[in-house]
Coordinates of C-alpha atoms in Angstrom, one line a residue:
Chain E
E1 CA 0.0 0.0 0.0
D2 CA 1.3 3.4 -0.9
Q3 CA 2.3 5.5 2.1
V4 CA 3.4 9.1 2.5
T5 CA 4.9 10.5 5.7
Q6 CA 5.6 14.2 6.2
S7 CA 7.8 15.7 8.8
P8 CA 7.8 17.7 10.9
E9 CA 4.0 18.0 11.6
A10 CA 4.6 21.7 12.4
L11 CA 7.5 24.1 12.0
R12 CA 7.9 27.6 13.3
L13 CA 10.5 29.8 11.6
Q14 CA 11.6 33.4 11.9
E15 CA 11.4 35.5 8.8
G16 CA 14.6 34.8 6.8
E17 CA 15.4 31.5 8.6
S18 CA 15.8 28.8 5.9
S19 CA 14.7 25.3 6.5
S20 CA 13.4 22.1 4.8
L21 CA 10.3 20.0 4.9
N22 CA 10.5 16.2 4.4
C23 CA 8.2 13.8 2.6
S24 CA 9.1 10.1 2.8
Y25 CA 7.2 7.8 0.5
T26 CA 6.7 4.1 -0.4
V27 CA 5.1 3.5 -3.7
S28 CA 5.3 0.8 -6.3
G29 CA 6.3 2.5 -9.5
L30 CA 6.3 6.2 -8.9
R31 CA 4.5 8.1 -11.6
G32 CA 4.9 11.5 -9.9
L33 CA 5.4 13.3 -6.6
F34 CA 3.4 16.5 -6.0
W35 CA 3.7 19.4 -3.6
Y36 CA 0.8 21.6 -2.8
R37 CA 0.3 24.5 -0.5
Q38 CA -3.0 24.8 1.5
D39 CA -4.1 28.0 3.3
P40 CA -6.8 27.8 6.0
G41 CA -10.3 27.3 4.5
K42 CA -9.0 26.9 1.0
G43 CA -8.3 24.1 -1.4
P44 CA -4.7 22.9 -2.1
E45 CA -2.8 25.0 -4.5
F46 CA -0.4 23.2 -6.9
L47 CA 3.3 23.9 -6.5
F48 CA 5.5 21.3 -8.2
T49 CA 5.5 17.9 -9.8
L50 CA 8.7 15.7 -9.7
Y51 CA 8.9 12.6 -11.8
S52 CA 12.3 11.0 -11.2
A53 CA 15.1 10.8 -8.7
G54 CA 17.5 13.7 -9.0
E55 CA 14.9 16.1 -10.4
E56 CA 14.7 19.6 -8.9
K57 CA 12.2 22.4 -9.4
E58 CA 12.2 25.9 -8.1
K59 CA 9.6 28.6 -7.6
E60 CA 10.5 31.9 -5.9
R61 CA 11.8 30.9 -2.4
L62 CA 10.8 27.2 -2.8
K63 CA 12.9 24.4 -4.2
A64 CA 11.7 20.8 -4.4
T65 CA 14.0 17.8 -4.7
L66 CA 13.4 14.1 -5.2
T67 CA 15.3 10.9 -4.3
K68 CA 14.1 7.3 -4.6
K69 CA 12.7 7.4 -1.1
E70 CA 11.9 11.0 -0.2
S71 CA 11.4 14.5 -1.3
F72 CA 12.4 17.8 0.3
L73 CA 10.8 21.2 0.1
H74 CA 13.5 23.7 0.8
I75 CA 12.4 27.2 1.8
T76 CA 15.0 29.9 1.5
A77 CA 14.6 33.1 3.5
P78 CA 10.9 32.6 4.1
K79 CA 8.5 35.4 4.6
P80 CA 5.3 35.5 6.7
E81 CA 3.2 35.0 3.6
D82 CA 4.8 31.6 3.2
S83 CA 2.9 30.5 6.2
A84 CA 0.6 27.6 5.2
T85 CA 0.3 23.8 5.3
Y86 CA 2.4 22.1 2.7
L87 CA 1.1 18.8 1.4
C88 CA 3.0 16.1 -0.4
A89 CA 1.3 13.4 -2.5
V90 CA 2.4 10.5 -4.7
Q91 CA 0.8 9.0 -7.7
Q92 CA 1.5 5.3 -8.6
G93 CA 2.0 4.3 -12.2
G94 CA -1.3 3.1 -13.6
S95 CA -3.4 4.9 -11.1
E96 CA -5.0 8.3 -11.3
K97 CA -5.5 8.9 -7.6
L98 CA -3.1 10.9 -5.4
V99 CA -2.1 9.6 -2.0
F100 CA -1.5 12.4 0.4
G101 CA 0.6 12.9 3.6
K102 CA -0.9 14.7 6.5
G103 CA 1.0 17.9 5.7
T104 CA 3.5 20.2 7.5
K105 CA 2.1 23.3 9.0
L106 CA 4.6 26.1 8.5
T107 CA 4.4 29.3 10.5
V108 CA 6.8 32.1 9.6
N109 CA 7.0 34.9 12.2
P110 CA 8.0 38.4 11.2
Chain G
G1 CA -9.3 31.5 -16.5
A2 CA -11.8 30.2 -14.0
G3 CA -10.7 27.5 -11.6
V4 CA -12.6 24.6 -10.1
S5 CA -15.7 25.8 -8.3
Q6 CA -17.7 23.9 -5.6
S7 CA -21.0 24.5 -4.0
P8 CA -22.2 25.0 -1.4
S9 CA -19.1 26.2 0.5
N10 CA -20.6 25.1 3.7
K11 CA -23.4 22.7 4.5
V12 CA -24.8 21.8 7.9
T13 CA -27.2 18.9 8.0
E14 CA -28.9 16.6 10.5
K15 CA -27.9 13.0 10.9
G16 CA -29.9 10.8 8.6
K17 CA -30.5 13.5 5.9
D18 CA -29.2 13.2 2.3
V19 CA -26.8 15.9 0.9
E20 CA -25.6 16.7 -2.6
L21 CA -22.3 18.5 -3.2
R22 CA -21.5 20.0 -6.6
C23 CA -18.3 20.5 -8.5
D24 CA -17.7 22.5 -11.7
P25 CA -14.3 21.6 -13.2
I26 CA -12.0 23.8 -15.2
S27 CA -13.3 24.1 -18.7
G28 CA -11.7 21.5 -21.0
H29 CA -10.5 19.2 -18.2
T30 CA -11.8 15.7 -18.9
A31 CA -10.7 14.1 -15.6
L32 CA -12.4 14.9 -12.3
Y33 CA -11.6 13.7 -8.8
W34 CA -13.3 13.8 -5.4
Y35 CA -11.3 13.7 -2.1
R36 CA -12.3 14.0 1.5
Q37 CA -10.3 15.8 4.2
R38 CA -11.2 15.1 7.8
L39 CA -9.8 17.1 10.6
G40 CA -6.1 16.2 11.3
Q41 CA -6.0 13.7 8.4
G42 CA -4.6 13.8 5.0
L43 CA -6.7 14.0 1.9
E44 CA -8.5 10.7 1.1
F45 CA -9.3 9.8 -2.5
L46 CA -12.9 9.0 -3.1
I47 CA -13.6 8.6 -6.8
Y48 CA -12.1 9.5 -10.3
F49 CA -14.1 10.3 -13.4
Q50 CA -12.8 10.3 -17.0
G51 CA -15.5 12.0 -19.0
N52 CA -18.7 10.7 -17.5
S53 CA -17.4 7.2 -16.6
A54 CA -15.9 6.3 -13.2
P55 CA -13.0 3.9 -13.7
D56 CA -11.9 4.1 -10.1
K57 CA -14.5 4.2 -7.3
S58 CA -12.2 2.4 -4.8
G59 CA -12.2 5.3 -2.2
L60 CA -16.0 5.5 -1.7
P61 CA -16.3 4.5 2.0
S62 CA -19.7 2.9 1.9
D63 CA -22.8 2.5 -0.4
R64 CA -24.2 5.6 1.1
F65 CA -21.8 7.5 -1.1
S66 CA -22.3 7.9 -4.8
A67 CA -21.3 10.3 -7.5
E68 CA -22.2 11.1 -11.1
R69 CA -20.9 13.4 -13.8
T70 CA -22.6 14.9 -16.8
G71 CA -20.4 14.6 -19.8
E72 CA -17.1 16.4 -19.2
S73 CA -18.7 19.0 -16.9
V74 CA -20.5 19.1 -13.6
S75 CA -20.2 16.4 -11.0
T76 CA -22.4 15.7 -8.0
L77 CA -21.3 13.8 -4.9
T78 CA -24.3 12.4 -3.0
I79 CA -24.2 11.2 0.6
Q80 CA -27.3 9.4 1.8
R81 CA -28.4 9.0 5.4
T82 CA -25.5 11.2 6.6
Q83 CA -23.6 10.2 9.8
Q84 CA -21.5 12.3 12.1
E85 CA -18.3 10.6 10.8
D86 CA -19.1 12.1 7.3
S87 CA -18.3 15.5 8.7
A88 CA -15.3 16.7 6.6
V89 CA -14.2 19.0 3.8
Y90 CA -15.0 17.5 0.5
L91 CA -12.6 18.6 -2.2
C92 CA -13.0 18.3 -6.0
A93 CA -10.1 18.5 -8.4
S94 CA -9.8 18.3 -12.2
S95 CA -7.0 17.7 -14.7
H96 CA -6.4 17.9 -18.4
G97 CA -6.9 14.6 -20.1
T98 CA -3.5 14.5 -21.6
R99 CA -1.6 15.5 -18.5
Q100 CA -3.6 13.7 -15.8
G101 CA -0.9 14.0 -13.1
T102 CA -1.5 17.7 -12.3
Q103 CA -4.7 18.0 -10.4
Y104 CA -6.1 21.4 -9.6
F105 CA -8.4 21.7 -6.6
G106 CA -11.5 23.7 -5.8
P107 CA -12.1 25.5 -2.5
G108 CA -14.0 22.6 -1.0
T109 CA -17.4 22.1 0.7
R110 CA -17.3 21.9 4.5
L111 CA -19.9 19.4 5.6
T112 CA -21.1 19.3 9.2
V113 CA -23.4 16.6 10.3
L114 CA -25.1 17.3 13.6

């Protein structure tokens, strides 16, 4: 059974304090790994898709990386507006559904 | 362009009542998905539509849950005889038929069963 574990559950940072969020996964035949951002009361907002180990993608202060067992979301010099819950999901080859982790709640204090 | 829309945004119902939740996907997206997000839990897959057929219904938790889709547009998720454990946010997503990996989500419907 596909599993996704995100750590830490919650993370508090000071503005400008860089850090990383972890997503460990077990899946038979990874089709894609997805990162989403979710603000309170809203639906998940798509950030990145990674397809193979070694792949990296960047968007503003965020950079996502992928290995065969885990993905990291690196946040460089975060700002308060980066505060949100970050969700990781995997998609198995031959399946259309996403399997999500429980998310990491990030709080960036000014 | 317009994103995925869902209605109602909030629904409060009494135990035992039936509810219908609606999803309007992004125009041109042939694939549509329903997920459930319970408090403190990750999103759980419910059902996937390709056009108006549902190749994967494996996530529907019981026969009280059903969904249908009209062509490549609106979908309705129906929960019959609601129970308190059905309380959750129900999220709909859609994706383009040729790039089904990227799912774009709506704002969700928060269902509260009293």
